[in-house]
Amino acid sequence: MAYFPLFIDITGQFCAVVGGGRVAEGKIRQLLEFGANVAVTARTVTSQIALWQEEGRIVVHLREYRPADLAGALLVVAATDDVFLQRQVAAQCREQKIPVNVVDVRELCTFFFPAIVRREDVVAAVSTGGSSPALAARLRRELECVIPESCGKAAAIMGAHREYVLNHVAGAEKRKQVFEEMLEIVLKDGRLSREKVCQLCERI
């Protein structure tokens, strides 16, 4: 089954994780990399999860799971070996329409963590719909070879001039042309002055 890809801003958003083992640690790491506010519920946690708590980066509840732990969550991750608990969390999330990822239990998931290649604000993600994480990881490694680190800088430069172009060029087709010419300059020279952007906007 193919899943619709959707990029969302989770900066400052509450994400709940049930489970404190190595797998949960990996999911928490990904959430933190994108600025989420993470709360973990587990009887025990790894040393890294405990360190994140000490650093004030996450909240940890060292106890049994409670349904109230999911209140207000943007999304939920269930990373536990307790089959009954997995199903309980998944059912509660479906009831409350909260996206849930139950690690290694495809049929209980409503979303999957993709294999990610990140270059600052440029993010490429691969998912196999839970069918083959190994294949997704292989494709991620291949993407890492073809998406250069400079793409992040290029996106930042383009973003710095985007508002100017939108305000000074009328018509979607003309703006598209300006952006494409801007991108060619950025990819070639690694920089783009406002003066050059003005010239492009006036010429189109």
mmCIF file of C-alpha atoms in Angstrom:
data_model
loop_
_atom_site.group_PDB
_atom_site.id
_atom_site.type_symbol
_atom_site.label_atom_id
_atom_site.label_comp_id
_atom_site.label_asym_id
_atom_site.label_seq_id
_atom_site.Cartn_x
_atom_site.Cartn_y
_atom_site.Cartn_z
ATOM 1 C CA MET A 1 0.000 0.000 0.000
ATOM 2 C CA ALA A 2 1.331 3.406 -0.966
ATOM 3 C CA TYR A 3 1.047 6.254 1.535
ATOM 4 C CA PHE A 4 0.598 9.915 0.607
ATOM 5 C CA PRO A 5 3.791 11.879 1.411
ATOM 6 C CA LEU A 6 3.197 14.955 3.568
ATOM 7 C CA PHE A 7 5.765 17.345 5.017
ATOM 8 C CA ILE A 8 4.589 19.107 8.181
ATOM 9 C CA ASP A 9 6.130 21.541 10.642
ATOM 10 C CA ILE A 10 6.518 19.854 14.028
ATOM 11 C CA THR A 11 8.621 22.620 15.569
ATOM 12 C CA GLY A 12 7.401 23.115 19.122
ATOM 13 C CA GLN A 13 4.640 20.547 18.663
ATOM 14 C CA PHE A 14 3.936 17.889 21.290
ATOM 15 C CA CYS A 15 4.773 14.365 20.159
ATOM 16 C CA ALA A 16 4.232 11.408 22.498
ATOM 17 C CA VAL A 17 6.426 8.318 22.574
ATOM 18 C CA VAL A 18 5.424 5.170 24.426
ATOM 19 C CA GLY A 19 8.483 3.029 25.101
ATOM 20 C CA GLY A 20 12.045 3.762 26.177
ATOM 21 C CA GLY A 21 14.292 1.251 24.397
ATOM 22 C CA ARG A 22 16.761 1.579 21.525
ATOM 23 C CA VAL A 23 14.059 1.723 18.875
ATOM 24 C CA ALA A 24 12.214 4.470 20.745
ATOM 25 C CA GLU A 25 15.514 6.306 21.096
ATOM 26 C CA GLY A 26 15.931 6.358 17.310
ATOM 27 C CA LYS A 27 12.445 7.761 16.770
ATOM 28 C CA ILE A 28 12.960 10.390 19.464
ATOM 29 C CA ARG A 29 16.222 11.448 17.816
ATOM 30 C CA GLN A 30 14.422 12.045 14.532
ATOM 31 C CA LEU A 31 11.670 14.046 16.203
ATOM 32 C CA LEU A 32 14.194 16.194 18.063
ATOM 33 C CA GLU A 33 16.090 16.913 14.853
ATOM 34 C CA PHE A 34 12.960 18.608 13.552
ATOM 35 C CA GLY A 35 12.254 20.582 16.714
ATOM 36 C CA ALA A 36 9.440 18.587 18.320
ATOM 37 C CA ASN A 37 8.554 18.720 22.015
ATOM 38 C CA VAL A 38 8.778 15.062 23.017
ATOM 39 C CA ALA A 39 7.313 13.329 26.051
ATOM 40 C CA VAL A 40 8.239 9.705 26.730
ATOM 41 C CA THR A 41 6.333 7.229 28.861
ATOM 42 C CA ALA A 42 8.166 4.048 29.837
ATOM 43 C CA ARG A 43 9.114 2.020 32.904
ATOM 44 C CA THR A 44 12.779 2.201 31.911
ATOM 45 C CA VAL A 45 14.716 4.203 29.322
ATOM 46 C CA THR A 46 18.103 4.025 27.615
ATOM 47 C CA SER A 47 21.013 6.103 28.869
ATOM 48 C CA GLN A 48 20.670 8.429 25.871
ATOM 49 C CA ILE A 49 16.987 9.086 26.565
ATOM 50 C CA ALA A 50 17.867 9.753 30.202
ATOM 51 C CA LEU A 51 20.574 12.184 29.052
ATOM 52 C CA TRP A 52 18.121 14.065 26.841
ATOM 53 C CA GLN A 53 15.884 14.411 29.877
ATOM 54 C CA GLU A 54 18.752 15.727 32.006
ATOM 55 C CA GLU A 55 19.536 18.256 29.274
ATOM 56 C CA GLY A 56 15.920 19.419 29.314
ATOM 57 C CA ARG A 57 15.336 18.374 25.717
ATOM 58 C CA ILE A 58 12.515 15.924 26.483
ATOM 59 C CA VAL A 59 10.128 14.978 29.276
ATOM 60 C CA VAL A 60 10.219 11.422 30.627
ATOM 61 C CA HIS A 61 7.518 9.727 32.706
ATOM 62 C CA LEU A 62 9.042 6.646 34.335
ATOM 63 C CA ARG A 63 5.836 4.714 34.869
ATOM 64 C CA GLU A 64 3.117 2.695 33.205
ATOM 65 C CA TYR A 65 1.319 4.207 30.240
ATOM 66 C CA ARG A 66 -1.886 6.164 30.862
ATOM 67 C CA PRO A 67 -4.411 7.183 28.181
ATOM 68 C CA ALA A 68 -4.009 10.801 29.301
ATOM 69 C CA ASP A 69 -0.388 10.690 28.083
ATOM 70 C CA LEU A 70 -1.628 11.243 24.528
ATOM 71 C CA ALA A 71 -3.754 14.305 25.252
ATOM 72 C CA GLY A 72 -2.901 17.089 22.814
ATOM 73 C CA ALA A 73 -0.353 15.065 20.849
ATOM 74 C CA LEU A 74 0.248 15.963 17.213
ATOM 75 C CA LEU A 75 1.448 12.421 16.625
ATOM 76 C CA VAL A 76 2.283 9.305 18.630
ATOM 77 C CA VAL A 77 4.953 6.636 18.449
ATOM 78 C CA ALA A 78 4.479 3.275 20.145
ATOM 79 C CA ALA A 79 7.865 1.562 20.433
ATOM 80 C CA THR A 80 7.317 -1.259 22.905
ATOM 81 C CA ASP A 81 7.402 -5.061 22.906
ATOM 82 C CA ASP A 82 4.110 -5.210 24.808
ATOM 83 C CA VAL A 83 1.604 -6.336 22.145
ATOM 84 C CA PHE A 84 -1.424 -5.476 24.269
ATOM 85 C CA LEU A 85 -0.077 -1.977 24.938
ATOM 86 C CA GLN A 86 0.699 -1.452 21.253
ATOM 87 C CA ARG A 87 -2.887 -2.230 20.331
ATOM 88 C CA GLN A 88 -4.224 -0.083 23.160
ATOM 89 C CA VAL A 89 -2.219 2.940 22.042
ATOM 90 C CA ALA A 90 -3.095 2.404 18.369
ATOM 91 C CA ALA A 91 -6.813 2.061 19.130
ATOM 92 C CA GLN A 92 -6.825 5.189 21.274
ATOM 93 C CA CYS A 93 -5.033 7.164 18.560
ATOM 94 C CA ARG A 94 -7.475 6.041 15.878
ATOM 95 C CA GLU A 95 -10.377 6.949 18.144
ATOM 96 C CA GLN A 96 -8.947 10.426 18.714
ATOM 97 C CA LYS A 97 -7.748 10.789 15.100
ATOM 98 C CA ILE A 98 -4.100 11.146 16.150
ATOM 99 C CA PRO A 99 -1.544 9.818 13.637
ATOM 100 C CA VAL A 100 0.259 6.829 15.163
ATOM 101 C CA ASN A 101 3.324 4.806 14.290
ATOM 102 C CA VAL A 102 3.531 1.408 15.968
ATOM 103 C CA VAL A 103 7.075 0.265 15.307
ATOM 104 C CA ASP A 104 7.312 -2.948 13.263
ATOM 105 C CA VAL A 105 3.530 -3.481 13.266
ATOM 106 C CA ARG A 106 2.451 -2.212 9.883
ATOM 107 C CA GLU A 107 -1.252 -2.890 10.266
ATOM 108 C CA LEU A 108 -1.489 -0.690 13.374
ATOM 109 C CA CYS A 109 0.237 2.324 11.787
ATOM 110 C CA THR A 110 -1.446 5.321 10.240
ATOM 111 C CA PHE A 111 1.905 6.879 9.302
ATOM 112 C CA PHE A 112 5.500 5.727 8.832
ATOM 113 C CA PHE A 113 8.859 7.325 9.536
ATOM 114 C CA PRO A 114 10.561 7.688 6.159
ATOM 115 C CA ALA A 115 14.241 7.229 5.445
ATOM 116 C CA ILE A 116 15.502 10.815 5.359
ATOM 117 C CA VAL A 117 18.246 12.727 3.604
ATOM 118 C CA ARG A 118 18.546 16.270 4.971
ATOM 119 C CA ARG A 119 20.530 19.207 3.696
ATOM 120 C CA GLU A 120 19.424 22.014 6.043
ATOM 121 C CA ASP A 121 15.902 22.925 4.841
ATOM 122 C CA VAL A 122 16.081 20.531 1.899
ATOM 123 C CA VAL A 123 14.606 17.186 2.928
ATOM 124 C CA ALA A 124 14.193 14.099 0.755
ATOM 125 C CA ALA A 125 12.253 11.185 2.210
ATOM 126 C CA VAL A 126 11.682 7.610 1.057
ATOM 127 C CA SER A 127 8.960 5.270 2.262
ATOM 128 C CA THR A 128 7.983 1.777 1.231
ATOM 129 C CA GLY A 129 4.749 1.909 3.198
ATOM 130 C CA GLY A 130 6.289 -0.296 5.859
ATOM 131 C CA SER A 131 6.939 -3.119 3.366
ATOM 132 C CA SER A 132 10.727 -2.936 3.393
ATOM 133 C CA PRO A 133 12.628 -0.552 5.675
ATOM 134 C CA ALA A 134 15.828 -2.114 4.310
ATOM 135 C CA LEU A 135 14.959 -0.969 0.793
ATOM 136 C CA ALA A 136 14.087 2.515 2.054
ATOM 137 C CA ALA A 137 17.470 2.677 3.812
ATOM 138 C CA ARG A 138 19.253 1.557 0.629
ATOM 139 C CA LEU A 139 17.513 4.247 -1.418
ATOM 140 C CA ARG A 140 18.381 6.826 1.239
ATOM 141 C CA ARG A 141 22.076 5.953 0.943
ATOM 142 C CA GLU A 142 21.855 6.375 -2.825
ATOM 143 C CA LEU A 143 20.127 9.739 -2.449
ATOM 144 C CA GLU A 144 22.880 10.890 -0.083
ATOM 145 C CA CYS A 145 25.300 10.453 -2.973
ATOM 146 C CA VAL A 146 23.282 12.505 -5.464
ATOM 147 C CA ILE A 147 21.988 15.342 -3.240
ATOM 148 C CA PRO A 148 25.000 17.537 -2.422
ATOM 149 C CA GLU A 149 25.423 19.438 0.819
ATOM 150 C CA SER A 150 25.297 22.655 -1.205
ATOM 151 C CA CYS A 151 21.574 22.162 -1.807
ATOM 152 C CA GLY A 152 20.820 23.440 1.675
ATOM 153 C CA LYS A 153 22.715 26.664 1.003
ATOM 154 C CA ALA A 154 21.039 27.018 -2.395
ATOM 155 C CA ALA A 155 17.595 26.741 -0.831
ATOM 156 C CA ALA A 156 18.483 29.382 1.759
ATOM 157 C CA ILE A 157 19.674 31.808 -0.947
ATOM 158 C CA MET A 158 16.540 31.251 -3.026
ATOM 159 C CA GLY A 159 14.358 31.703 0.041
ATOM 160 C CA ALA A 160 16.033 35.012 0.881
ATOM 161 C CA HIS A 161 14.911 36.468 -2.465
ATOM 162 C CA ARG A 162 11.543 34.742 -2.828
ATOM 163 C CA GLU A 163 9.404 37.459 -1.265
ATOM 164 C CA TYR A 164 11.001 40.126 -3.455
ATOM 165 C CA VAL A 165 10.184 38.222 -6.629
ATOM 166 C CA LEU A 166 6.615 37.532 -5.531
ATOM 167 C CA ASN A 167 6.106 41.268 -4.891
ATOM 168 C CA HIS A 168 7.760 42.517 -8.073
ATOM 169 C CA VAL A 169 6.834 40.021 -10.779
ATOM 170 C CA ALA A 170 3.230 39.619 -11.890
ATOM 171 C CA GLY A 171 1.969 36.284 -13.174
ATOM 172 C CA ALA A 172 2.819 32.740 -12.182
ATOM 173 C CA GLU A 173 4.593 31.895 -15.452
ATOM 174 C CA LYS A 174 6.858 34.926 -15.293
ATOM 175 C CA ARG A 175 7.709 34.256 -11.657
ATOM 176 C CA LYS A 176 8.506 30.652 -12.526
ATOM 177 C CA GLN A 177 10.909 31.820 -15.209
ATOM 178 C CA VAL A 178 12.639 34.204 -12.814
ATOM 179 C CA PHE A 179 13.000 31.510 -10.160
ATOM 180 C CA GLU A 180 14.444 29.048 -12.664
ATOM 181 C CA GLU A 181 17.024 31.575 -13.859
ATOM 182 C CA MET A 182 17.863 32.447 -10.263
ATOM 183 C CA LEU A 183 18.387 28.791 -9.444
ATOM 184 C CA GLU A 184 20.747 28.304 -12.374
ATOM 185 C CA ILE A 185 22.879 31.188 -11.133
ATOM 186 C CA VAL A 186 22.882 29.905 -7.549
ATOM 187 C CA LEU A 187 23.839 26.360 -8.554
ATOM 188 C CA LYS A 188 26.623 27.670 -10.791
ATOM 189 C CA ASP A 189 28.075 30.455 -8.631
ATOM 190 C CA GLY A 190 26.928 29.520 -5.123
ATOM 191 C CA ARG A 191 25.628 33.045 -4.550
ATOM 192 C CA LEU A 192 23.087 35.555 -5.876
ATOM 193 C CA SER A 193 23.004 39.296 -5.257
ATOM 194 C CA ARG A 194 19.839 41.360 -4.849
ATOM 195 C CA GLU A 195 21.059 43.504 -7.737
ATOM 196 C CA LYS A 196 21.041 40.465 -10.027
ATOM 197 C CA VAL A 197 17.573 39.488 -8.826
ATOM 198 C CA CYS A 198 16.316 43.004 -9.597
ATOM 199 C CA GLN A 199 17.763 42.777 -13.087
ATOM 200 C CA LEU A 200 16.066 39.454 -13.721
ATOM 201 C CA CYS A 201 12.730 40.775 -12.494
ATOM 202 C CA GLU A 202 12.961 43.861 -14.701
ATOM 203 C CA ARG A 203 13.946 41.868 -17.778
ATOM 204 C CA ILE A 204 11.143 39.302 -17.604
#
